[in-house]
CSV table of C-alpha atoms in Angstrom, one decimal:
chain,number,residue,atom,x,y,z
W,1,UNK,CA,-101.8,-133.1,38.0
W,2,UNK,CA,-98.8,-131.4,37.1
W,3,UNK,CA,-98.4,-129.4,33.7
W,4,UNK,CA,-95.5,-131.6,32.8
W,5,UNK,CA,-97.9,-134.5,33.6
W,6,UNK,CA,-101.1,-133.4,31.8
W,7,UNK,CA,-99.4,-131.6,28.0
W,8,UNK,CA,-96.4,-134.7,27.8
W,9,UNK,CA,-96.3,-135.6,24.3
W,10,UNK,CA,-96.8,-140.1,24.1
W,11,UNK,CA,-93.1,-141.1,23.1
W,12,UNK,CA,-94.2,-142.9,19.9
W,13,UNK,CA,-95.9,-139.6,18.7
W,14,UNK,CA,-92.4,-137.8,19.3
W,15,UNK,CA,-89.8,-140.1,18.5
W,16,UNK,CA,-89.5,-140.2,14.4
W,17,UNK,CA,-91.5,-143.1,12.2
W,18,UNK,CA,-89.7,-143.6,9.4
W,19,UNK,CA,-91.7,-143.7,6.3
W,20,UNK,CA,-91.3,-146.6,3.3
W,21,UNK,CA,-91.7,-145.9,-0.2
W,22,UNK,CA,-93.3,-148.0,-2.0
W,23,UNK,CA,-92.4,-150.5,-5.1
W,24,UNK,CA,-92.9,-147.7,-8.0
W,25,UNK,CA,-91.2,-145.2,-6.3
W,26,UNK,CA,-87.8,-147.1,-6.5
W,27,UNK,CA,-85.6,-145.2,-9.5
W,28,UNK,CA,-83.9,-146.5,-12.5
W,29,UNK,CA,-83.8,-146.7,-16.3
W,30,UNK,CA,-87.5,-145.7,-18.3
W,31,UNK,CA,-88.5,-148.4,-18.9
W,32,UNK,CA,-90.6,-148.0,-22.8
W,33,UNK,CA,-93.9,-149.8,-24.1
W,34,UNK,CA,-92.8,-153.5,-26.1
W,35,UNK,CA,-88.9,-153.1,-25.4
W,36,UNK,CA,-88.5,-152.2,-22.2
W,37,UNK,CA,-85.1,-150.9,-21.1
W,38,UNK,CA,-83.5,-152.8,-23.6
W,39,UNK,CA,-83.4,-150.1,-26.4
W,40,UNK,CA,-80.6,-149.0,-23.3
W,41,UNK,CA,-78.1,-151.0,-24.7
W,42,UNK,CA,-78.7,-150.6,-27.5
W,43,UNK,CA,-75.0,-151.1,-30.0
W,44,UNK,CA,-73.7,-148.2,-30.3
W,45,UNK,CA,-76.4,-145.7,-29.2
W,46,UNK,CA,-76.9,-147.7,-25.5
W,47,UNK,CA,-75.9,-146.1,-22.4
W,48,UNK,CA,-75.1,-149.9,-21.2
W,49,UNK,CA,-74.1,-153.0,-22.4
W,50,UNK,CA,-74.9,-156.7,-21.6
W,51,UNK,CA,-70.8,-157.2,-21.4
W,52,UNK,CA,-70.3,-155.1,-18.7
W,53,UNK,CA,-72.1,-155.4,-15.9
W,54,UNK,CA,-70.2,-153.8,-13.4
W,55,UNK,CA,-69.6,-150.4,-16.0
W,56,UNK,CA,-73.8,-150.4,-15.7
W,57,UNK,CA,-74.2,-151.2,-12.3
W,58,UNK,CA,-71.3,-148.0,-10.9
W,59,UNK,CA,-73.4,-145.9,-13.1
W,60,UNK,CA,-76.6,-147.0,-12.1
W,61,UNK,CA,-75.1,-146.1,-8.0
W,62,UNK,CA,-74.1,-142.6,-9.2
W,63,UNK,CA,-77.6,-141.2,-11.1
W,64,UNK,CA,-80.3,-143.7,-9.0
W,65,UNK,CA,-78.5,-144.2,-6.1
W,66,UNK,CA,-77.9,-147.8,-4.1
W,67,UNK,CA,-81.5,-149.8,-5.1
W,68,UNK,CA,-82.4,-149.4,-8.7
W,69,UNK,CA,-85.1,-150.7,-10.2
W,70,UNK,CA,-85.2,-151.5,-13.8
W,71,UNK,CA,-87.4,-153.4,-16.5
W,72,UNK,CA,-85.1,-154.9,-18.6
W,73,UNK,CA,-88.2,-157.0,-20.7
W,74,UNK,CA,-91.5,-154.9,-19.9
W,75,UNK,CA,-93.4,-156.7,-17.1
W,76,UNK,CA,-90.7,-158.6,-15.7
W,77,UNK,CA,-88.7,-155.8,-12.9
W,78,UNK,CA,-84.9,-156.3,-11.6
W,79,UNK,CA,-84.0,-154.4,-8.3
W,80,UNK,CA,-80.4,-154.1,-8.6
W,81,UNK,CA,-78.7,-153.3,-4.8
W,82,UNK,CA,-75.4,-152.2,-3.6
W,83,UNK,CA,-75.9,-152.4,0.3
W,84,UNK,CA,-74.4,-154.6,2.1
W,85,UNK,CA,-77.2,-153.7,4.8
W,86,UNK,CA,-79.3,-155.1,1.9
W,87,UNK,CA,-77.6,-157.5,1.0
W,88,UNK,CA,-77.6,-159.0,4.3
W,89,UNK,CA,-81.3,-158.5,4.7
W,90,UNK,CA,-82.1,-160.8,1.1
W,91,UNK,CA,-80.1,-163.7,2.2
W,92,UNK,CA,-81.2,-163.5,5.7
W,93,UNK,CA,-85.0,-163.2,4.4
W,94,UNK,CA,-84.4,-165.9,1.3
W,95,UNK,CA,-85.8,-168.7,2.6
W,96,UNK,CA,-85.5,-172.6,3.2
W,97,UNK,CA,-85.4,-173.4,-0.9
W,98,UNK,CA,-83.7,-169.6,-1.9
W,99,UNK,CA,-85.3,-169.5,-5.3
W,100,UNK,CA,-83.6,-167.8,-8.6
W,101,UNK,CA,-84.3,-166.9,-12.5
W,102,UNK,CA,-81.8,-168.1,-14.1
W,103,UNK,CA,-80.0,-170.7,-16.9
W,104,UNK,CA,-84.4,-170.4,-18.4
W,105,UNK,CA,-83.3,-171.5,-22.1
W,106,UNK,CA,-80.3,-174.7,-20.2
W,107,UNK,CA,-84.0,-175.8,-18.0
W,108,UNK,CA,-85.8,-175.8,-21.8
W,109,UNK,CA,-83.2,-178.0,-23.4
W,110,UNK,CA,-83.1,-180.7,-20.4
W,111,UNK,CA,-86.7,-181.1,-19.3
W,112,UNK,CA,-87.1,-181.6,-24.0
W,113,UNK,CA,-85.3,-185.2,-22.7
W,114,UNK,CA,-86.7,-186.9,-19.8
W,115,UNK,CA,-84.8,-190.0,-21.4
W,116,UNK,CA,-81.0,-188.2,-19.7
W,117,UNK,CA,-82.4,-185.7,-17.3
W,118,UNK,CA,-85.0,-186.0,-14.3
W,119,UNK,CA,-84.7,-182.2,-13.6
W,120,UNK,CA,-83.0,-179.1,-15.0
W,121,UNK,CA,-80.5,-179.8,-12.7
W,122,UNK,CA,-78.9,-177.4,-10.6
W,123,UNK,CA,-78.6,-174.7,-11.9
W,124,UNK,CA,-81.9,-173.5,-13.4
W,125,UNK,CA,-84.0,-175.9,-10.5
W,126,UNK,CA,-85.8,-174.0,-7.4
W,127,UNK,CA,-87.7,-175.4,-4.1
W,128,UNK,CA,-87.8,-179.1,-3.5
W,129,UNK,CA,-86.2,-180.0,-7.0
W,130,UNK,CA,-83.2,-178.6,-6.5
W,131,UNK,CA,-83.1,-179.7,-2.9
W,132,UNK,CA,-83.0,-183.0,-3.1
W,133,UNK,CA,-80.6,-182.7,-5.7
W,134,UNK,CA,-78.9,-180.0,-3.4
W,135,UNK,CA,-78.7,-182.0,-0.4
W,136,UNK,CA,-77.5,-185.5,-2.0
W,137,UNK,CA,-74.3,-184.2,-3.5
W,138,UNK,CA,-73.4,-181.5,-1.1
W,139,UNK,CA,-72.5,-184.3,1.7
W,140,UNK,CA,-68.4,-185.3,-0.5
W,141,UNK,CA,-67.9,-181.9,-1.8
W,142,UNK,CA,-68.1,-180.2,1.4
W,143,UNK,CA,-66.1,-182.5,2.9
W,144,UNK,CA,-62.6,-181.0,4.0
W,145,UNK,CA,-60.0,-183.4,1.8
W,146,UNK,CA,-57.6,-182.0,-0.9
W,147,UNK,CA,-58.4,-181.1,-4.8
W,148,UNK,CA,-55.9,-183.5,-6.1
W,149,UNK,CA,-58.3,-186.6,-3.9
W,150,UNK,CA,-61.5,-185.4,-5.6
W,151,UNK,CA,-61.2,-185.3,-8.9
W,152,UNK,CA,-61.1,-187.5,-11.6
W,153,UNK,CA,-58.2,-188.2,-14.1
W,154,UNK,CA,-58.3,-186.8,-16.8
W,155,UNK,CA,-56.8,-187.3,-20.2
W,156,UNK,CA,-55.4,-183.8,-22.1
W,157,UNK,CA,-55.9,-184.2,-26.0
W,158,UNK,CA,-57.7,-183.1,-29.2
W,159,UNK,CA,-61.7,-183.2,-27.0
W,160,UNK,CA,-60.3,-180.5,-24.1
W,161,UNK,CA,-60.7,-177.4,-27.0
W,162,UNK,CA,-63.4,-178.3,-27.9
W,163,UNK,CA,-65.6,-178.7,-24.4
W,164,UNK,CA,-64.2,-175.7,-23.9
W,165,UNK,CA,-65.0,-173.8,-26.7
W,166,UNK,CA,-69.2,-175.4,-25.9
W,167,UNK,CA,-68.8,-174.6,-21.9
W,168,UNK,CA,-68.1,-170.7,-23.0
W,169,UNK,CA,-71.2,-171.0,-26.0
W,170,UNK,CA,-73.2,-171.7,-23.4
W,171,UNK,CA,-71.9,-169.4,-21.2
W,172,UNK,CA,-72.2,-166.4,-23.3
W,173,UNK,CA,-75.8,-167.1,-24.8
W,174,UNK,CA,-77.4,-167.9,-20.7
W,175,UNK,CA,-77.4,-164.1,-19.8
W,176,UNK,CA,-79.4,-163.1,-23.3
W,177,UNK,CA,-81.5,-165.3,-23.0
W,178,UNK,CA,-81.9,-165.2,-19.3
W,179,UNK,CA,-83.0,-161.0,-20.0
W,180,UNK,CA,-83.7,-160.5,-23.2
W,181,UNK,CA,-86.6,-161.3,-25.1
W,182,UNK,CA,-87.9,-164.6,-24.3
W,183,UNK,CA,-88.6,-165.8,-27.9
W,184,UNK,CA,-86.5,-168.6,-27.4
W,185,UNK,CA,-89.6,-169.8,-25.8
W,186,UNK,CA,-92.0,-170.7,-28.7
W,187,UNK,CA,-89.2,-171.7,-31.3
W,188,UNK,CA,-85.5,-172.0,-32.0
W,189,UNK,CA,-84.1,-168.6,-32.5
W,190,UNK,CA,-80.1,-168.5,-33.2
W,191,UNK,CA,-79.7,-168.1,-29.5
W,192,UNK,CA,-81.0,-171.5,-28.2
W,193,UNK,CA,-79.5,-172.9,-30.3
W,194,UNK,CA,-75.8,-172.3,-30.1
W,195,UNK,CA,-76.5,-173.5,-26.5
W,196,UNK,CA,-78.3,-176.7,-27.5
W,197,UNK,CA,-75.4,-177.6,-30.1
W,198,UNK,CA,-73.2,-176.7,-26.9
W,199,UNK,CA,-74.6,-178.4,-24.4
W,200,UNK,CA,-75.0,-181.5,-26.3
W,201,UNK,CA,-71.2,-182.1,-26.8
W,202,UNK,CA,-71.3,-181.7,-23.4
W,203,UNK,CA,-73.6,-183.9,-22.4
W,204,UNK,CA,-72.5,-186.7,-24.8
W,205,UNK,CA,-68.6,-186.3,-22.7
W,206,UNK,CA,-71.1,-186.5,-19.7
W,207,UNK,CA,-72.7,-190.2,-20.4
W,208,UNK,CA,-69.3,-191.3,-21.0
W,209,UNK,CA,-67.4,-190.3,-18.3
W,210,UNK,CA,-70.4,-191.7,-16.2
W,211,UNK,CA,-70.5,-194.8,-18.2
W,212,UNK,CA,-66.9,-195.4,-18.3
W,213,UNK,CA,-67.4,-194.9,-14.1
W,214,UNK,CA,-70.2,-197.2,-14.0
W,215,UNK,CA,-68.7,-200.8,-15.6
W,216,UNK,CA,-65.0,-199.4,-13.6
W,217,UNK,CA,-67.7,-199.5,-10.5
W,218,UNK,CA,-68.5,-203.0,-11.0
W,219,UNK,CA,-66.0,-204.3,-11.9
W,220,UNK,CA,-63.5,-203.9,-9.0
W,221,UNK,CA,-65.5,-201.6,-6.0
W,222,UNK,CA,-63.6,-198.9,-6.6
W,223,UNK,CA,-65.6,-195.4,-6.0
W,224,UNK,CA,-62.0,-192.7,-5.4
W,225,UNK,CA,-63.8,-190.3,-6.9
W,226,UNK,CA,-66.9,-188.1,-6.6
W,227,UNK,CA,-68.7,-189.5,-9.6
W,228,UNK,CA,-68.3,-192.7,-8.0
W,229,UNK,CA,-69.0,-192.2,-5.7
W,230,UNK,CA,-72.4,-189.9,-6.9
W,231,UNK,CA,-72.9,-193.1,-8.1
W,232,UNK,CA,-72.8,-195.5,-5.5
W,233,UNK,CA,-75.5,-192.9,-3.4
W,234,UNK,CA,-79.2,-194.2,-2.4
W,235,UNK,CA,-80.3,-190.8,-3.5
W,236,UNK,CA,-79.8,-189.8,-6.0
W,237,UNK,CA,-79.7,-192.1,-10.2
W,238,UNK,CA,-78.1,-192.3,-13.0
W,239,UNK,CA,-79.7,-189.4,-14.5
W,240,UNK,CA,-78.7,-187.4,-11.8
W,241,UNK,CA,-75.6,-187.5,-11.7
W,242,UNK,CA,-74.8,-187.1,-15.8
W,243,UNK,CA,-77.1,-183.7,-14.8
W,244,UNK,CA,-75.2,-183.5,-12.0
W,245,UNK,CA,-71.8,-184.1,-14.2
W,246,UNK,CA,-72.7,-181.8,-16.8
W,247,UNK,CA,-73.1,-178.5,-14.4
W,248,UNK,CA,-69.7,-179.1,-13.0
W,249,UNK,CA,-67.9,-179.1,-17.0
W,250,UNK,CA,-70.7,-176.3,-16.8
W,251,UNK,CA,-69.8,-174.3,-14.3
W,252,UNK,CA,-66.4,-175.4,-13.6
W,253,UNK,CA,-64.8,-174.7,-16.6
W,254,UNK,CA,-65.1,-171.7,-17.2
W,255,UNK,CA,-65.2,-170.4,-13.9
W,256,UNK,CA,-62.0,-171.9,-12.8
W,257,UNK,CA,-59.9,-171.1,-15.7
W,258,UNK,CA,-60.7,-167.5,-16.1
W,259,UNK,CA,-60.5,-167.2,-12.3
W,260,UNK,CA,-57.1,-168.2,-12.2
W,261,UNK,CA,-56.5,-165.3,-15.1
W,262,UNK,CA,-57.0,-162.7,-13.1
W,263,UNK,CA,-54.8,-164.0,-10.1
W,264,UNK,CA,-52.4,-164.5,-12.7
W,265,UNK,CA,-52.6,-161.1,-13.5
W,266,UNK,CA,-52.5,-159.2,-10.0
W,267,UNK,CA,-49.9,-161.3,-9.2
W,268,UNK,CA,-47.3,-160.7,-12.0
W,269,UNK,CA,-49.2,-156.9,-11.4
W,270,UNK,CA,-47.5,-156.5,-8.0
W,271,UNK,CA,-44.1,-157.4,-7.5
W,272,UNK,CA,-44.3,-157.0,-3.3
W,273,UNK,CA,-46.9,-159.6,-3.6
W,274,UNK,CA,-45.9,-161.8,-5.4
W,275,UNK,CA,-42.4,-162.1,-3.6
W,276,UNK,CA,-44.3,-162.5,-0.5
W,277,UNK,CA,-46.1,-165.6,-1.7
W,278,UNK,CA,-43.1,-166.8,-2.5
W,279,UNK,CA,-41.9,-166.6,0.5
W,280,UNK,CA,-44.8,-168.8,1.6
W,281,UNK,CA,-44.6,-171.5,-1.0
W,282,UNK,CA,-41.1,-171.6,-0.3
W,283,UNK,CA,-41.0,-172.0,3.0
W,284,UNK,CA,-43.8,-174.7,2.8
W,285,UNK,CA,-43.0,-176.0,-0.2
W,286,UNK,CA,-38.4,-176.3,0.0
W,287,UNK,CA,-38.3,-178.7,-3.1
W,288,UNK,CA,-40.7,-177.2,-5.7
W,289,UNK,CA,-42.5,-180.8,-6.7
W,290,UNK,CA,-42.9,-181.2,-3.7
W,291,UNK,CA,-47.0,-181.4,-3.4
W,292,UNK,CA,-49.2,-179.2,-2.7
W,293,UNK,CA,-51.3,-181.6,0.8
W,294,UNK,CA,-54.5,-179.9,2.9
W,295,UNK,CA,-52.9,-179.5,6.1
W,296,UNK,CA,-50.2,-177.7,3.8
W,297,UNK,CA,-53.0,-175.5,2.6
W,298,UNK,CA,-54.1,-174.8,5.7
W,299,UNK,CA,-50.5,-173.1,6.7
W,300,UNK,CA,-50.5,-170.9,3.2
W,301,UNK,CA,-52.2,-167.9,5.2
W,302,UNK,CA,-50.9,-165.2,2.4
W,303,UNK,CA,-52.5,-167.0,-0.4
W,304,UNK,CA,-55.9,-168.0,1.2
W,305,UNK,CA,-55.8,-164.1,1.7
W,306,UNK,CA,-54.2,-163.4,-2.5
W,307,UNK,CA,-57.0,-165.6,-3.0
W,308,UNK,CA,-59.3,-163.2,-1.3
W,309,UNK,CA,-57.8,-160.1,-3.1
W,310,UNK,CA,-58.7,-161.3,-6.3
W,311,UNK,CA,-62.3,-162.6,-5.3
W,312,UNK,CA,-63.0,-159.0,-4.1
W,313,UNK,CA,-61.6,-157.3,-6.9
W,314,UNK,CA,-62.8,-159.7,-9.8
W,315,UNK,CA,-65.4,-161.9,-8.6
W,316,UNK,CA,-66.8,-164.9,-10.4
W,317,UNK,CA,-70.2,-162.0,-11.3
W,318,UNK,CA,-71.1,-159.2,-10.0
W,319,UNK,CA,-73.2,-160.2,-8.1
W,320,UNK,CA,-76.3,-163.1,-7.2
W,321,UNK,CA,-80.3,-163.2,-7.6
W,322,UNK,CA,-82.8,-164.0,-6.2
W,323,UNK,CA,-86.7,-163.9,-6.7
W,324,UNK,CA,-88.0,-162.7,-3.1
W,325,UNK,CA,-90.2,-165.4,-1.0
W,326,UNK,CA,-91.9,-162.5,0.8
W,327,UNK,CA,-92.0,-158.6,0.8
W,328,UNK,CA,-88.8,-157.4,1.9
W,329,UNK,CA,-87.4,-153.6,2.2
W,330,UNK,CA,-84.2,-152.2,0.7
W,331,UNK,CA,-83.0,-149.0,1.8
W,332,UNK,CA,-86.3,-147.7,3.0
W,333,UNK,CA,-88.0,-149.4,-0.7
W,334,UNK,CA,-90.5,-152.0,-0.5
W,335,UNK,CA,-90.4,-154.9,-2.6
W,336,UNK,CA,-92.8,-157.4,-2.9
W,337,UNK,CA,-92.6,-161.3,-2.8
W,338,UNK,CA,-91.6,-162.5,-6.2
W,339,UNK,CA,-89.7,-159.8,-7.7
W,340,UNK,CA,-85.9,-160.7,-8.7
W,341,UNK,CA,-83.5,-158.7,-6.5
W,342,UNK,CA,-80.1,-159.1,-7.3
W,343,UNK,CA,-77.3,-158.2,-5.5
W,344,UNK,CA,-73.7,-155.7,-7.4
W,345,UNK,CA,-71.1,-156.9,-5.0
W,346,UNK,CA,-68.5,-156.3,-7.8
W,347,UNK,CA,-69.3,-152.6,-7.8
W,348,UNK,CA,-69.4,-152.2,-3.7
W,349,UNK,CA,-66.1,-154.3,-3.3
W,350,UNK,CA,-64.4,-151.1,-5.8
W,351,UNK,CA,-66.2,-148.5,-2.9
W,352,UNK,CA,-64.2,-146.0,-0.7
W,353,UNK,CA,-67.5,-146.4,1.6
W,354,UNK,CA,-66.5,-149.9,2.1
W,355,UNK,CA,-62.3,-149.9,1.9
W,356,UNK,CA,-59.3,-148.1,0.8
W,357,UNK,CA,-57.4,-147.7,-1.6
W,358,UNK,CA,-59.9,-150.0,-3.6
W,359,UNK,CA,-58.3,-150.6,-7.1
W,360,UNK,CA,-55.4,-151.7,-5.5
W,361,UNK,CA,-54.2,-155.5,-4.5
W,362,UNK,CA,-53.7,-155.2,-1.5
W,363,UNK,CA,-54.3,-158.5,-0.2
W,364,UNK,CA,-52.9,-158.2,3.5
W,365,UNK,CA,-56.1,-156.4,4.7
W,366,UNK,CA,-57.5,-159.9,5.1
W,367,UNK,CA,-55.0,-160.6,7.6
W,368,UNK,CA,-55.8,-159.9,11.2
W,369,UNK,CA,-52.4,-158.2,13.0
W,370,UNK,CA,-51.3,-155.8,10.1
W,371,UNK,CA,-51.6,-152.2,9.4
W,372,UNK,CA,-53.7,-152.6,6.4
W,373,UNK,CA,-56.6,-155.4,8.2
W,374,UNK,CA,-60.5,-153.9,8.1
W,375,UNK,CA,-63.0,-155.3,9.3
W,376,UNK,CA,-65.7,-155.3,6.2
W,377,UNK,CA,-69.0,-156.5,6.1
W,378,UNK,CA,-69.6,-160.2,6.0
W,379,UNK,CA,-71.5,-159.7,3.1
W,380,UNK,CA,-69.4,-157.9,0.5
W,381,UNK,CA,-66.9,-160.4,-0.8
W,382,UNK,CA,-69.3,-163.2,-1.6
W,383,UNK,CA,-68.0,-164.8,-4.6
W,384,UNK,CA,-69.2,-167.9,-4.4
W,385,UNK,CA,-73.4,-166.5,-3.0
W,386,UNK,CA,-73.5,-166.8,0.7
W,387,UNK,CA,-76.4,-169.6,2.4
W,388,UNK,CA,-78.1,-172.2,1.1
W,389,UNK,CA,-77.5,-172.0,-2.5
W,390,UNK,CA,-73.5,-171.0,-2.0
W,391,UNK,CA,-71.8,-172.2,-4.5
W,392,UNK,CA,-71.7,-176.0,-4.0
W,393,UNK,CA,-68.7,-176.6,-4.9
W,394,UNK,CA,-66.5,-173.5,-3.1
W,395,UNK,CA,-64.9,-175.8,-1.3
W,396,UNK,CA,-63.4,-177.0,-5.0
W,397,UNK,CA,-62.4,-174.1,-6.8
W,398,UNK,CA,-60.9,-172.1,-3.5
W,399,UNK,CA,-58.4,-175.3,-3.2
W,400,UNK,CA,-58.0,-176.0,-6.8
W,401,UNK,CA,-56.9,-171.5,-7.4
W,402,UNK,CA,-54.7,-171.7,-4.3
W,403,UNK,CA,-52.9,-175.2,-5.6
W,404,UNK,CA,-52.4,-173.7,-8.9
W,405,UNK,CA,-51.1,-170.1,-8.0
W,406,UNK,CA,-49.0,-171.6,-5.3
W,407,UNK,CA,-47.6,-174.0,-7.6
W,408,UNK,CA,-46.6,-171.1,-10.6
W,409,UNK,CA,-45.6,-169.1,-7.9
W,410,UNK,CA,-42.9,-171.1,-6.7
W,411,UNK,CA,-41.8,-172.5,-9.6
W,412,UNK,CA,-41.4,-168.9,-11.9
W,413,UNK,CA,-41.5,-165.1,-11.2
W,414,UNK,CA,-43.7,-163.6,-13.9
W,415,UNK,CA,-43.8,-160.6,-15.3
W,416,UNK,CA,-47.4,-158.0,-16.3
W,417,UNK,CA,-46.5,-157.2,-20.6
W,418,UNK,CA,-50.0,-156.7,-21.2
W,419,UNK,CA,-52.3,-153.6,-20.2
W,420,UNK,CA,-54.5,-152.6,-17.7
W,421,UNK,CA,-57.4,-155.8,-17.1
W,422,UNK,CA,-60.1,-155.7,-17.2
W,423,UNK,CA,-63.2,-158.4,-17.3
W,424,UNK,CA,-66.7,-158.5,-19.4
W,425,UNK,CA,-70.0,-160.4,-18.0
W,426,UNK,CA,-71.2,-163.2,-20.1
W,427,UNK,CA,-72.6,-165.0,-16.8
W,428,UNK,CA,-69.5,-165.6,-15.5
W,429,UNK,CA,-67.1,-162.6,-15.2
W,430,UNK,CA,-64.3,-162.9,-18.5
W,431,UNK,CA,-60.8,-161.1,-18.7
W,432,UNK,CA,-61.3,-158.7,-21.3
W,433,UNK,CA,-57.5,-158.5,-23.4
W,434,UNK,CA,-55.1,-161.8,-23.0
W,435,UNK,CA,-53.6,-162.8,-20.4
W,436,UNK,CA,-49.6,-161.5,-20.8
W,437,UNK,CA,-47.0,-162.8,-19.0
W,438,UNK,CA,-43.4,-163.3,-18.9
W,439,UNK,CA,-42.4,-166.4,-16.5
W,440,UNK,CA,-38.2,-167.0,-15.4
W,441,UNK,CA,-37.5,-170.1,-13.9
W,442,UNK,CA,-37.0,-169.4,-10.0
W,443,UNK,CA,-33.8,-171.1,-8.9
């Protein structure tokens, strides 16, 4: 036996093994007894702000690194993750019935009214109850058709402003009731009363709309809308449909409005981009009164890139939250099952590590064959989430936004007249200032 054979070191000993760090080693803001890290969110002297989650996230990334642990409320840990590899791991481990900790006060309200609702609805419900609703409702929403064929025709009246206010009041309170002191579980706090009041108004409208549609179906036997399809389904009952209608109004109003505002801001602030989109719109719609069909949307390649770039810079929310069904490892840290993990996609999408010129609006980065095209991780730009719990109305939302922007750009030239626009975090990202636009009719 040769010396080289005798003294050969086994491969498993010679290979450098990566040592994993424990959950309590994850860096993050200091949590104090009774108050957790809430003191860091207090007005004036607090380091963070509840309505600027993306600013908070950037500060935490720079100070603590790509994995941050925070106990905003004592005893409830949140882990923030930034790397696309970690975000991918979260989605791969989320399981068949992805769970999240969100809309808790909303769930309390709905479960207190079993005469109106079967469950807390799609937003807060987890497990098999969530999947039953999701499976039933997504069948029709996932079909590729133009948004025009799906949406109910709503009459414009004074109720619209009340509905918008109700949705805004609820969405403004959800984040604080989810992550702040849970006193609303014991008694009706002012924040919970705001949710309750807004929900009662939306509920009233939903009950009216569903009742009228049900009468119409019985009278004319015509479905002709999403609502009609749901009411005619054997998989859902009247109370399920009422809950879904409330969810649609609650989630759709602010989401559609704010996304549209950010889209108009970026187009009006980038005249070259606007003109390219106008060129495409004019080619697809020679007559500016031509309706936008699903076939036209398929050919509107540049407008799709505009929408995607808008979502990169101004996504619907800072990221997505999940409750881990099993232990996961994020950037070398063990995170136990049951922990709430929240992705920081909004922050990551503005990092030079992942995008060239990250603070510039460049739709061409999504167009293959162009000099600006970038091949990036598919886990960075995820405005609607990913996997089984991706936003159920994703197709509807994307089509709506595309149609609105195409029609506006086709008919008007826009100029931005205000200061630089940022976002405020309610539950949904909202423009932090007025939408200051100047419109000029195109010939």
